[in-house]
Short mmCIF file of C-alpha atoms in Angstrom, two decimals:
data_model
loop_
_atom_site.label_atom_id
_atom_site.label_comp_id
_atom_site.label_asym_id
_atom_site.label_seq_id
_atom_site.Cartn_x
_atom_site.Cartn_y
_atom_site.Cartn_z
CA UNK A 3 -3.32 15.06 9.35
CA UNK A 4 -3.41 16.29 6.13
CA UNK A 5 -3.41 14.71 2.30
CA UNK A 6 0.76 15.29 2.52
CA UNK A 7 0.79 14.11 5.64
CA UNK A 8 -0.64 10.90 4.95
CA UNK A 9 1.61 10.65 1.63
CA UNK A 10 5.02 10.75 3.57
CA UNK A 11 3.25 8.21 6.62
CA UNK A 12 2.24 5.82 3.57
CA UNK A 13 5.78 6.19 2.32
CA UNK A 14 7.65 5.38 5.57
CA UNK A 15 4.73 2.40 7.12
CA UNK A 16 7.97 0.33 7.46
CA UNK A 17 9.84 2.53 8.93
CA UNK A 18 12.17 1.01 11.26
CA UNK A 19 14.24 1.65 14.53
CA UNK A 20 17.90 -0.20 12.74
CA UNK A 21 18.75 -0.09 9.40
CA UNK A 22 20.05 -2.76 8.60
CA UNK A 23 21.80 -3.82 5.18
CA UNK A 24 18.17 -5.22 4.28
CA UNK A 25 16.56 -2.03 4.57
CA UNK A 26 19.19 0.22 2.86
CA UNK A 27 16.82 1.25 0.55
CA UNK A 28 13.71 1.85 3.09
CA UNK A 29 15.43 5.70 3.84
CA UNK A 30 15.71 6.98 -0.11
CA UNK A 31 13.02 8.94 -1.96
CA UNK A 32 12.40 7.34 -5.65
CA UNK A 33 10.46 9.41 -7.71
CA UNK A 34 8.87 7.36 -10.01
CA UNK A 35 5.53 6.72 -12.77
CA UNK A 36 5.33 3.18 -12.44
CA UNK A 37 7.42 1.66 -9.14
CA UNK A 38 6.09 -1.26 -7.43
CA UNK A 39 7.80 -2.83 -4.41
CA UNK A 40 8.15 -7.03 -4.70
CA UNK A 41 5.60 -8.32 -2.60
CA UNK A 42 4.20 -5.12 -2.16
CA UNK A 43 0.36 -4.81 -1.16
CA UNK A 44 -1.81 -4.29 -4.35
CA UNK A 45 -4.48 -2.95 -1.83
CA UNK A 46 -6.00 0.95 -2.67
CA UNK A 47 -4.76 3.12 -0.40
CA UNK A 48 -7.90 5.00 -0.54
CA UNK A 49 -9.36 2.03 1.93
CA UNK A 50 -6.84 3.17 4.84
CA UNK A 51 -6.50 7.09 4.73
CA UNK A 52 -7.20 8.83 7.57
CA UNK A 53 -11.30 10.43 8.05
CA UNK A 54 -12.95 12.61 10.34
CA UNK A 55 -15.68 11.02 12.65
CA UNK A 56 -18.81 9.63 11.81
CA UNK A 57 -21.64 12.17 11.82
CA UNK A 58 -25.48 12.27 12.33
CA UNK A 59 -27.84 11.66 9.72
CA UNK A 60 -29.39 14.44 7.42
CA UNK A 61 -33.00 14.70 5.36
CA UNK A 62 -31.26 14.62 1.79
CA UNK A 63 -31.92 12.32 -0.96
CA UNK A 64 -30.92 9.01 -1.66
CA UNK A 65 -31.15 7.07 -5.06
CA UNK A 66 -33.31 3.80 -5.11
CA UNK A 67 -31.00 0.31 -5.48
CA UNK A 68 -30.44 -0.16 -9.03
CA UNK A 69 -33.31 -3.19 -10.72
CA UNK A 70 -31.13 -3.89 -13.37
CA UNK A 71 -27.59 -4.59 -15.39
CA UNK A 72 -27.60 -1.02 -16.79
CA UNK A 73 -28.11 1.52 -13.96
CA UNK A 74 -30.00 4.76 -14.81
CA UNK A 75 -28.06 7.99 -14.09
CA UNK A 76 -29.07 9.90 -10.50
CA UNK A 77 -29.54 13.44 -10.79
CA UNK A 78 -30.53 16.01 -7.99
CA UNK A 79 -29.76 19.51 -8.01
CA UNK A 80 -28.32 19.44 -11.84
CA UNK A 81 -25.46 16.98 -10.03
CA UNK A 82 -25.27 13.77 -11.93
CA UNK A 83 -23.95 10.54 -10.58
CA UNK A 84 -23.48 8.31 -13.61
CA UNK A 85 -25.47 4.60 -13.66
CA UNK A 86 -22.26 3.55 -15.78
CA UNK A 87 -18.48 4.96 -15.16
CA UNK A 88 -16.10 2.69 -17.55
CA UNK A 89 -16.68 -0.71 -16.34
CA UNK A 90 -18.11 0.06 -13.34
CA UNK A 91 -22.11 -0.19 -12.05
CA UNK A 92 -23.95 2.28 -10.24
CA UNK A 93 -24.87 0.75 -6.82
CA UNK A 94 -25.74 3.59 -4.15
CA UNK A 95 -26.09 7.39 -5.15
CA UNK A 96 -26.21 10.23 -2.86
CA UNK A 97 -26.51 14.31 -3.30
CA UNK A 98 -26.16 16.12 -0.41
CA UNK A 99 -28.13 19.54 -0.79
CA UNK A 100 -26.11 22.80 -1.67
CA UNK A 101 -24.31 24.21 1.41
CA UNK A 102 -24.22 20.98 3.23
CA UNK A 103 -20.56 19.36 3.81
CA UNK A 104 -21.86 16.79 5.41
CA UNK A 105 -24.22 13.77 5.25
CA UNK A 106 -25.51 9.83 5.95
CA UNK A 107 -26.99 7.31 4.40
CA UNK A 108 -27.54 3.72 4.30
CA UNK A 109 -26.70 1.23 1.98
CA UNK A 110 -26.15 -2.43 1.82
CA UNK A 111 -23.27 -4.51 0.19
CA UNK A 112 -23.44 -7.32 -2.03
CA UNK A 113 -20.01 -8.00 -3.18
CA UNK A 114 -16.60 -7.10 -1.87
CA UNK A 115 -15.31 -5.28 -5.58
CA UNK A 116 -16.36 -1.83 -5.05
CA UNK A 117 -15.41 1.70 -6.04
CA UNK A 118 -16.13 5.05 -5.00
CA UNK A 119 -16.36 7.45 -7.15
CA UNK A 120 -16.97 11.09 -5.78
CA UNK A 121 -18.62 14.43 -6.48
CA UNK A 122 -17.66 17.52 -4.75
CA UNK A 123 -17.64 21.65 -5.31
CA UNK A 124 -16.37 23.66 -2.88
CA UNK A 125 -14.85 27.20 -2.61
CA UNK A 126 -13.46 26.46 0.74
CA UNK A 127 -9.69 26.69 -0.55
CA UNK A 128 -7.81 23.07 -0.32
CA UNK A 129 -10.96 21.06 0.24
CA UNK A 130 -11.12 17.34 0.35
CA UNK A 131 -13.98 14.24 0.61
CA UNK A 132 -13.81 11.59 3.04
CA UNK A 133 -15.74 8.88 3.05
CA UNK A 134 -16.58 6.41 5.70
CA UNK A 135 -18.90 2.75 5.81
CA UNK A 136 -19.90 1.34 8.20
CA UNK A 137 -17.57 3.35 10.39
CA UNK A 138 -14.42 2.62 8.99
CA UNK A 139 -12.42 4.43 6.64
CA UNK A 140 -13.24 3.65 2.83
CA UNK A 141 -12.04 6.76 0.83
CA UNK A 142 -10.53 10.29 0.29
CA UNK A 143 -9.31 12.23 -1.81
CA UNK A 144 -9.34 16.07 -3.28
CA UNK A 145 -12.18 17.86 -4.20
CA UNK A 146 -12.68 17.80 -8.00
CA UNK A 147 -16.02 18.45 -9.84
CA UNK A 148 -17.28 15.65 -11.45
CA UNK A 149 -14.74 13.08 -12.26
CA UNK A 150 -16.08 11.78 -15.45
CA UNK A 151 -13.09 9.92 -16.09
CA UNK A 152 -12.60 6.89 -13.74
CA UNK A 153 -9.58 5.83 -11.69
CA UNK A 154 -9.08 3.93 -9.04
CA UNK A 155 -8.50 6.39 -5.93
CA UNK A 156 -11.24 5.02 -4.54
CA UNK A 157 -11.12 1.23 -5.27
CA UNK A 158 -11.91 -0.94 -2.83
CA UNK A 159 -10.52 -4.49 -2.91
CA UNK A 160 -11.53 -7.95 -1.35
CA UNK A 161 -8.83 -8.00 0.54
CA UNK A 162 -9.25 -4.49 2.12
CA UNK A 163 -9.13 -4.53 5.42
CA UNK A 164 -12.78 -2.96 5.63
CA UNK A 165 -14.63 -6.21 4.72
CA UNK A 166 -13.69 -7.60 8.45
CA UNK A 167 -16.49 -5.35 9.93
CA UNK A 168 -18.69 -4.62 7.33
CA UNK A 169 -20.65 -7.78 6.56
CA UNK A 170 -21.95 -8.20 2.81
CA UNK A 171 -26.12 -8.44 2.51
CA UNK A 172 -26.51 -6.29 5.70
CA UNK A 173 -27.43 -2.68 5.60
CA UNK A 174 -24.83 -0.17 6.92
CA UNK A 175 -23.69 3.64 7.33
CA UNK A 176 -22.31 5.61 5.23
CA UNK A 177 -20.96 8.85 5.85
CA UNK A 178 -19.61 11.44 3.62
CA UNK A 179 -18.07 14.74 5.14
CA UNK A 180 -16.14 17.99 2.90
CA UNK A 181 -13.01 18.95 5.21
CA UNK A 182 -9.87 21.11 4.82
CA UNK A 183 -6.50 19.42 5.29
CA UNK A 184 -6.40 19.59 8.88
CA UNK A 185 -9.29 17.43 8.60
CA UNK A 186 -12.05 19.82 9.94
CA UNK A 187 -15.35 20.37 8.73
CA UNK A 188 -15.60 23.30 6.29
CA UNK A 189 -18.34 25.55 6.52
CA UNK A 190 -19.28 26.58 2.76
CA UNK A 191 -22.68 28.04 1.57
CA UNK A 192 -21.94 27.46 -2.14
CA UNK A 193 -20.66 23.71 -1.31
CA UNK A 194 -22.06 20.48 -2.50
CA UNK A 195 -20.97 16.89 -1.73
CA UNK A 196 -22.24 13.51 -3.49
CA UNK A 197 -20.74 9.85 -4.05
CA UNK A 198 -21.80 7.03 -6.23
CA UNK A 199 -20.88 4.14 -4.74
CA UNK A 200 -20.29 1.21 -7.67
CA UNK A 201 -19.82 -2.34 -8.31
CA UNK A 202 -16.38 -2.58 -9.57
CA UNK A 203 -15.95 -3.71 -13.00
CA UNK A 204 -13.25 -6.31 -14.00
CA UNK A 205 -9.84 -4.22 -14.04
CA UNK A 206 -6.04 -5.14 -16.11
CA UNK A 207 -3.69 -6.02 -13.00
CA UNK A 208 -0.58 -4.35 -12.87
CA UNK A 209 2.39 -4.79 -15.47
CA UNK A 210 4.03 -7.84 -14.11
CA UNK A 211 0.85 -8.73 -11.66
CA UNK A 212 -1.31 -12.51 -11.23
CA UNK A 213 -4.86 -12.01 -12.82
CA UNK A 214 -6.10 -13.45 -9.59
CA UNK A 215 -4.58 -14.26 -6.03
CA UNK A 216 -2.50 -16.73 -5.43
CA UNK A 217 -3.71 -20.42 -4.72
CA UNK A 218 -4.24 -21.51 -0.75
CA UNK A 219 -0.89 -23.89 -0.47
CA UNK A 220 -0.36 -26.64 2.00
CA UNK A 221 1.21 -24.57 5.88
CA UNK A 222 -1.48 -21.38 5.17
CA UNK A 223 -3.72 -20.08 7.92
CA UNK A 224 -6.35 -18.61 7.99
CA UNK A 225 -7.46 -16.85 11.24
CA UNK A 226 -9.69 -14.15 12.01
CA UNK A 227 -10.52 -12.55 8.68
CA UNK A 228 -6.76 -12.87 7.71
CA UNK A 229 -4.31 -14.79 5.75
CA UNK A 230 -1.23 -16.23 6.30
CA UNK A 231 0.92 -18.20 3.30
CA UNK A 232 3.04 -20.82 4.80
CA UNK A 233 5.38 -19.46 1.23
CA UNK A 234 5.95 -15.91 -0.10
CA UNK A 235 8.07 -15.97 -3.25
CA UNK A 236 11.19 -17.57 -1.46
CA UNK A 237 10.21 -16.62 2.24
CA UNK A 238 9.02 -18.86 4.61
CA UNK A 239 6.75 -18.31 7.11
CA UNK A 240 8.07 -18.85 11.12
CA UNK A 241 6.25 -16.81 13.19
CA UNK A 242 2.54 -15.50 13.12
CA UNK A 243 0.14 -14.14 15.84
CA UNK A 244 -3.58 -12.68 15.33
CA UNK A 245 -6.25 -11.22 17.35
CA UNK A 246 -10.03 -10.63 18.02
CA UNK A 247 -11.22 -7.04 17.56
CA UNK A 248 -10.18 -5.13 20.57
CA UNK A 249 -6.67 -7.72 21.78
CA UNK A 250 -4.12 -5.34 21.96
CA UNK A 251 -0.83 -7.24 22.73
CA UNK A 252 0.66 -10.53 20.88
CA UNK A 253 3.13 -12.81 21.26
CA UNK A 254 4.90 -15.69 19.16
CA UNK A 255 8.43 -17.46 19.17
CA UNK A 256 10.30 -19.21 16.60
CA UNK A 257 14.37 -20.88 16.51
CA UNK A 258 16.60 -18.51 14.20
CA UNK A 259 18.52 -20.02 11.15
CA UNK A 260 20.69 -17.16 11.42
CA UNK A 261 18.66 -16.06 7.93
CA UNK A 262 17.60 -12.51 7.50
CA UNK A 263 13.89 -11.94 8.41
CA UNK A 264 10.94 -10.08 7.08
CA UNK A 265 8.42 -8.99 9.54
CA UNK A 266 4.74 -7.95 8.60
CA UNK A 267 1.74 -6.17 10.16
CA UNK A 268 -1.85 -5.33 10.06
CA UNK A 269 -3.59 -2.60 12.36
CA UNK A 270 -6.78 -1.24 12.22
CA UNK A 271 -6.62 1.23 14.95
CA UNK A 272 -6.05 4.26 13.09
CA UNK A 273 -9.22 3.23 10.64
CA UNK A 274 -12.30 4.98 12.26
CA UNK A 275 -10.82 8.43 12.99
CA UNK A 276 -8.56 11.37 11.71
CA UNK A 277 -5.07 10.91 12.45
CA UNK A 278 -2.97 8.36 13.41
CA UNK A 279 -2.96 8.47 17.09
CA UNK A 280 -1.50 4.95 17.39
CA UNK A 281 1.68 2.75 16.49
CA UNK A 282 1.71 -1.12 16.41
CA UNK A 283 5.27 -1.98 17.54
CA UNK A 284 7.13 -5.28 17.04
CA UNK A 285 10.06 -6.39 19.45
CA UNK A 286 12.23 -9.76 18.65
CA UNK A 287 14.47 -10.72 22.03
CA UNK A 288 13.56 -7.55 23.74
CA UNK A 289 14.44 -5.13 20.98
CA UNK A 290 11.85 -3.07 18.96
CA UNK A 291 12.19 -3.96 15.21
CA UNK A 292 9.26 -2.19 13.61
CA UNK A 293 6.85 0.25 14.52
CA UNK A 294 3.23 1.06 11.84
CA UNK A 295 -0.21 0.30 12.75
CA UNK A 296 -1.64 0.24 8.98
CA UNK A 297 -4.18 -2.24 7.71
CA UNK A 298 -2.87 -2.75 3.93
CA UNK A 299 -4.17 -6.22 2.83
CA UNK A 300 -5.85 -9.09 4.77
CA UNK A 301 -3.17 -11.28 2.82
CA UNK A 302 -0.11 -10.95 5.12
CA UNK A 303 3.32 -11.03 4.02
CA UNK A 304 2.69 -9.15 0.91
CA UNK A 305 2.69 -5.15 2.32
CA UNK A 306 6.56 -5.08 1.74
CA UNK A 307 7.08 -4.77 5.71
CA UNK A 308 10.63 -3.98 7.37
CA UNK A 309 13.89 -6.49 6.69
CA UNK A 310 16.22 -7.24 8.71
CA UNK A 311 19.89 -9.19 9.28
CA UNK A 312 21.82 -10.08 11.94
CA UNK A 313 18.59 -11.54 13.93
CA UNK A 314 19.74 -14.15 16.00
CA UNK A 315 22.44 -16.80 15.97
CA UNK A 316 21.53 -20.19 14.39
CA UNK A 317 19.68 -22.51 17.43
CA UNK A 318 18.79 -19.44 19.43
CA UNK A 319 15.56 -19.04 20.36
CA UNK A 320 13.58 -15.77 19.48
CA UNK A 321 10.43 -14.57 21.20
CA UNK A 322 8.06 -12.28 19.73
CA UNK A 323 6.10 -9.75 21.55
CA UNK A 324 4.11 -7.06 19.29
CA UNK A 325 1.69 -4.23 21.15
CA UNK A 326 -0.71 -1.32 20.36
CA UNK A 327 0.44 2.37 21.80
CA UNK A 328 0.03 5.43 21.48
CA UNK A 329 2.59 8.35 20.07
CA UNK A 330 4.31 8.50 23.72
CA UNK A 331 5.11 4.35 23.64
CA UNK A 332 2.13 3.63 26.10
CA UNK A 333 0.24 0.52 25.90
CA UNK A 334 -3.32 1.15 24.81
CA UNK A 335 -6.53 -0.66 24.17
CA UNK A 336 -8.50 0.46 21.42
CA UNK A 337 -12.30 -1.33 21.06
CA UNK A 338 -13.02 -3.10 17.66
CA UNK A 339 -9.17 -2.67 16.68
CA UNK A 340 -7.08 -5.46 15.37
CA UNK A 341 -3.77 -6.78 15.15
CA UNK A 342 -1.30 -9.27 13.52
CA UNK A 343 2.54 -9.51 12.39
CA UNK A 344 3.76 -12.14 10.74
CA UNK A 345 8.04 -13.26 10.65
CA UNK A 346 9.28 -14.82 7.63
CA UNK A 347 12.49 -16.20 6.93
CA UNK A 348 13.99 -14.97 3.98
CA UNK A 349 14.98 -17.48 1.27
CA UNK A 350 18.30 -17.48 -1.31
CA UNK A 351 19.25 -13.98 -1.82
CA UNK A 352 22.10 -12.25 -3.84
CA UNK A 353 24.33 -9.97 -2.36
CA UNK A 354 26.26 -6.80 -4.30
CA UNK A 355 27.86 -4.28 -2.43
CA UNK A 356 25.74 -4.47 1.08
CA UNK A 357 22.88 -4.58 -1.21
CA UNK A 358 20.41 -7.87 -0.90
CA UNK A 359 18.56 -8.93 -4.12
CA UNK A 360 15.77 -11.83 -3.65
CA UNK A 361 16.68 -15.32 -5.78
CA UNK A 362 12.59 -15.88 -5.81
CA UNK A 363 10.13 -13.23 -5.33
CA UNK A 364 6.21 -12.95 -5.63
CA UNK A 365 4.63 -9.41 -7.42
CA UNK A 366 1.55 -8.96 -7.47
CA UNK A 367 0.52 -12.69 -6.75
CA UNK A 368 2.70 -13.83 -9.36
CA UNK A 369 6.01 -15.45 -8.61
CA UNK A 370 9.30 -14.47 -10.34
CA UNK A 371 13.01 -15.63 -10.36
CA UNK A 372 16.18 -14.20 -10.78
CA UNK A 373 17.82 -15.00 -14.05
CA UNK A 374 20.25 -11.68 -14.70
CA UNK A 375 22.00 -9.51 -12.12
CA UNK A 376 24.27 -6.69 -14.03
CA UNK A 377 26.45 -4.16 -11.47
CA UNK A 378 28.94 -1.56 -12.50
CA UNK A 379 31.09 0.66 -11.16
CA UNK A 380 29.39 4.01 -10.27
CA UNK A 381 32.77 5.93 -9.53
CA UNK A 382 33.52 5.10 -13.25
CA UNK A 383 30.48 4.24 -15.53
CA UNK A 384 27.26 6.11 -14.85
CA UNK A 385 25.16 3.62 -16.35
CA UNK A 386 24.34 0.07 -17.13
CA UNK A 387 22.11 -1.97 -19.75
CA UNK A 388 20.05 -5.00 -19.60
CA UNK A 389 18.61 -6.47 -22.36
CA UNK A 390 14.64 -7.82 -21.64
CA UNK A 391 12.92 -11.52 -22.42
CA UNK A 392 10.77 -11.51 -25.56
CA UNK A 393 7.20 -12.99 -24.77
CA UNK A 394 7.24 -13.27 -21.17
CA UNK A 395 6.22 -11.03 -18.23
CA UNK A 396 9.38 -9.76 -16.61
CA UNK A 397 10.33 -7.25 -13.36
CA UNK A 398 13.56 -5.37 -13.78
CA UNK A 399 14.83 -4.54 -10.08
CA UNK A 400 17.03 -1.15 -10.08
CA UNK A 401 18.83 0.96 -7.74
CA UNK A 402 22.24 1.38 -6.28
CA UNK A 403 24.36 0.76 -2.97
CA UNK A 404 26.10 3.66 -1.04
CA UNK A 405 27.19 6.32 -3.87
CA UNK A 406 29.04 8.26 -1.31
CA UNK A 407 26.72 11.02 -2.41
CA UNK A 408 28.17 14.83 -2.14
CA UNK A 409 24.96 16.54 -2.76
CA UNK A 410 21.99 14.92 -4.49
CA UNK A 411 22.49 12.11 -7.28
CA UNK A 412 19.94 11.94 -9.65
CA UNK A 413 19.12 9.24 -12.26
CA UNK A 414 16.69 7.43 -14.28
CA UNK A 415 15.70 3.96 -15.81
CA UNK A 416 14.56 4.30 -19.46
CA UNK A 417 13.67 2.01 -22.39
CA UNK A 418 10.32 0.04 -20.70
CA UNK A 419 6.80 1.38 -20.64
CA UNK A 420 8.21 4.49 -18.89
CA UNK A 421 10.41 6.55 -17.22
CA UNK A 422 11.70 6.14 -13.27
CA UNK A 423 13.53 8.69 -11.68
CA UNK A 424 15.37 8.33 -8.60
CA UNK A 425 17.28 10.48 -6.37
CA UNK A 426 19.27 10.99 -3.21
CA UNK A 427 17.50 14.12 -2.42
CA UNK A 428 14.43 13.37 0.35
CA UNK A 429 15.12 17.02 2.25
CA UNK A 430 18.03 16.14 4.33
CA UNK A 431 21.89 15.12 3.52
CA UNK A 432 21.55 11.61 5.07
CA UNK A 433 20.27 9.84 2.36
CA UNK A 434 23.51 8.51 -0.24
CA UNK A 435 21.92 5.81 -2.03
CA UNK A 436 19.35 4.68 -4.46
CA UNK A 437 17.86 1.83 -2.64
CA UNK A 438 16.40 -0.54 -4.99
CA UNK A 439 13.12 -0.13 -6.34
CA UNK A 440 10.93 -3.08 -8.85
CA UNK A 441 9.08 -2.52 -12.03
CA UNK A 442 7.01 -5.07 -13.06
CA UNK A 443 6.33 -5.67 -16.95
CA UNK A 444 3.76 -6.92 -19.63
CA UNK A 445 5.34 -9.76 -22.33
CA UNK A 446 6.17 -8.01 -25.06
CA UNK A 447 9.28 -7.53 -27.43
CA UNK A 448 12.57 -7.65 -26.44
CA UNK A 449 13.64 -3.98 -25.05
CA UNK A 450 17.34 -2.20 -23.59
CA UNK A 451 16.78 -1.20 -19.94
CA UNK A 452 19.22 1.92 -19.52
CA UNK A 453 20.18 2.57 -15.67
CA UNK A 454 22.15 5.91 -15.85
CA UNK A 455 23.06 8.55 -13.35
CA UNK A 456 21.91 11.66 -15.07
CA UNK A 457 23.63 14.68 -12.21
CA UNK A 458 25.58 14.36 -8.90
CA UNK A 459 28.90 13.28 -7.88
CA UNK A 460 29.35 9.66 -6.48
CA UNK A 461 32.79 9.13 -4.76
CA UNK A 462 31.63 4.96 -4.40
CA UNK A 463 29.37 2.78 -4.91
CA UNK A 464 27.39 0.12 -7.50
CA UNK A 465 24.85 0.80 -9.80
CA UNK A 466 22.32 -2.23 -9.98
CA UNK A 467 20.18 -3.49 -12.66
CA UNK A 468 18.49 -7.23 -12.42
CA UNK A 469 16.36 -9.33 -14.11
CA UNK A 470 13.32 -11.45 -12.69
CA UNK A 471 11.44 -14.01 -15.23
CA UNK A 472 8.25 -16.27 -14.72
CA UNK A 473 9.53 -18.77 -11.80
CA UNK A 474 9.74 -22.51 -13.19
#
């Protein structure tokens, strides 16, 4: 699987066998510089891509453990891993020798903020690093010289799902390896590979985002390495089912409200390889709901997940059944992998046009209410305003219902720290609505959010435009 491949799998994890009025949006492309879903996972991505397989050990050089708070630069070969990148602390440095695109070394973990940050020359065409400790996946990414300038493409979070096998204070593997994007070794006698593995610095959350994870509250579980809130902005939690490393099938029940439902999962089983040979699927009453096998954040409930109406009659009792299989549907085991879903009940919710908007959310740890819900017309006004708090941190939820698109609608949201586009267009002529998408905000001063259809004829439809403030 390549680096696009992974994208678009990333980009449909929930993707679901219904599609229900919940999950309008799930099937829409939005094209945007700062989207974030509500109650979406905060997790890198880097710390689940796909990797090649672990590989044998080679005679190049590794840097000693840094002896103090200012790390020294490494250097081999004229390559130089920085002691200091931004806020972040050299840790573990590694060179592999010039025409090697591949190597191993150990190194030993002593907290659970770290970042990768990579070195690689290659003339190999489309050439990409992946990283792996202690056999699972930890980081990828293209092949750029030198990246002086830090980012986060290779952060790697407390909550990643890595941390479950990769004990802090103990020494471990690393393996880095230069491939091509079908994942296969390159063979390259100019090549030259090298990470610097760091102690993350302190980082700004997102616009809109907790400065640190939410409180244990009174219902939570904790089981296995994972966690499950008994409370998820306005969701409550009614079904949950973990397993040791290696269970491959899960069960749980719960007696339906008649309220729309969120379900949740983690899987590791795609972690240690290239690829993702296996789906974790999720049947309520005998019918599959949702089908991923990702391992986003230890915290469950917050990877965004599949939603879903019509689940049940009030009084009737569900049963749960969730399983590992492979790409033809057959049950698998798969040693060291885990698994968990969660079910939560969704809370209050407002309705427009088929389209559900949360009363109470949680981004980013941080929990939000709804205080303004604007909706126009799209047949006749292509766009809408909403004027922002002053002071406070704020999400602005966007987005339409069914447009009745004939061709592709374009738009964009303007007049907050930047500019989201959204379109119809995701390479077929199914796709007629916006979905709704979530920006989350600093405080600031008071600003005019501008929803507008900028191209496309609608023939139906609402355009959608809501406000979310600090919950009381």
């Amino acid at each position: 699987m390549n680096l696009t491949d992974l994208r678009e799998e990333l980009s449909h994890r929930a993707e679901t066998v219904e599609s229900p009025d919940l999950l309008a949006g799930v099937h829409r492309r939005i094209r945007t510089t700062k989207r974030r879903r509500v109650a979406g996972s905060l997790t890198a991505v880097a710390a689940i891509v796909a990797l090649g397989i672990a590989v044998a050990p080679t005679l190049t050089s590794t840097a000693p453990d840094p002896a103090d708070d200012t790390p020294a630069d490494y250097v081999k070969d004229s390559v130089r891993i920085s002691g200091v990148v931004g806020t972040d602390k050299l840790d573990k440095a590694w060179v592999g020798n010039i025409g090697e695109t591949r190597g191993s070394f150990s190194w030993t973990p002593t907290t659970r903020n770290v970042i990768i940050h990579p070195y690689c020359a290659a003339n190999a065409g489309e050439t990409r690093y992946l990283v792996q400790i202690g056999g699972r996946n930890a980081a990828s990414g293209p092949c750029s010289v030198d990246r002086i300038t830090p980012d986060d493409s290779g952060l790697i979070r407390p909550d990643s799902a890595l941390w479950l096998d990769v004990p802090l204070n103990q020494a471990t593997t690393v393996n880095v390896r230069l491939v091509d994007n079908d994942d296969k070794l390159i063979a390259d006698d100019y090549a030259q590979v090298g990470i610097g593995i760091y102690r993350a610095g302190e980082r700004t959350p997102p616009p809109g985002a907790a400065t640190a994870p939410p409180e244990p509250g009174p219902g939570d579980h904790e089981e296995n390495g994972l966690r499950f809130r008994a409370e998820i902005g306005g969701d409550r939690l009614i079904s949950w089912a973990s397993g040791k490393p290696g269970v491959s099938k899960l069960t749980g029940s719960y007696t339906s409200t008649g309220r729309p439902i969120q379900i949740d999962t983690f899987c590791t089983a795609n972690d240690t390889g290239s690829g993702f040979p296996y789906d974790f699927k999720v049947w309520i009453n005998g019918v599959e709901r949702l089908s991923s096998c990702l391992a986003m954040s230890t915290d469950l409930g917050t990877n965004g997940g599949g939603g879903f109406a019509g689940v049940g009659k009030p009084g009737e009792r569900m049963n749960v059944t969730a399983t590992l299989v492979d790409k033809s549907g057959r049950p698998v085991e798969v040693p060291g992998a885990r698994i968990a879903f969660t079910v939560y009940e969704k809370g209050p919710q407002r309705t427009v046009d088929g389209m559900s908007l949360d009363e109470r959310v949680e981004f980013g740890g941080a929990k939000y209410q709804l205080t303004e819900l604007k909706t126009v017309d799209a047949t006749t006004t292509r766009k809408i305003e909403l004027k922002t708090p002053e002071g406070v941190p704020f999400l602005v939820s966007y987005g339409s219902s069914d447009l009745g698109a004939k061709g592709v609608v374009n738009g964009t949201l303007d007049g907050l720290s930047g500019q989201s586009m959204l379109s119809t267009d995701d390479g077929t002529s199914e796709i007629t609505s916006w979905g709704l998408g979530t920006d989350g905000n600093w405080a600031g001063p008071s600003r005019t959010a501008v929803l507008r259809i900028t191209d496309g004829k609608v023939t139906k439809g609402k355009l959608i435009l809501a406000l979310y403030t600090p919950a009381k």
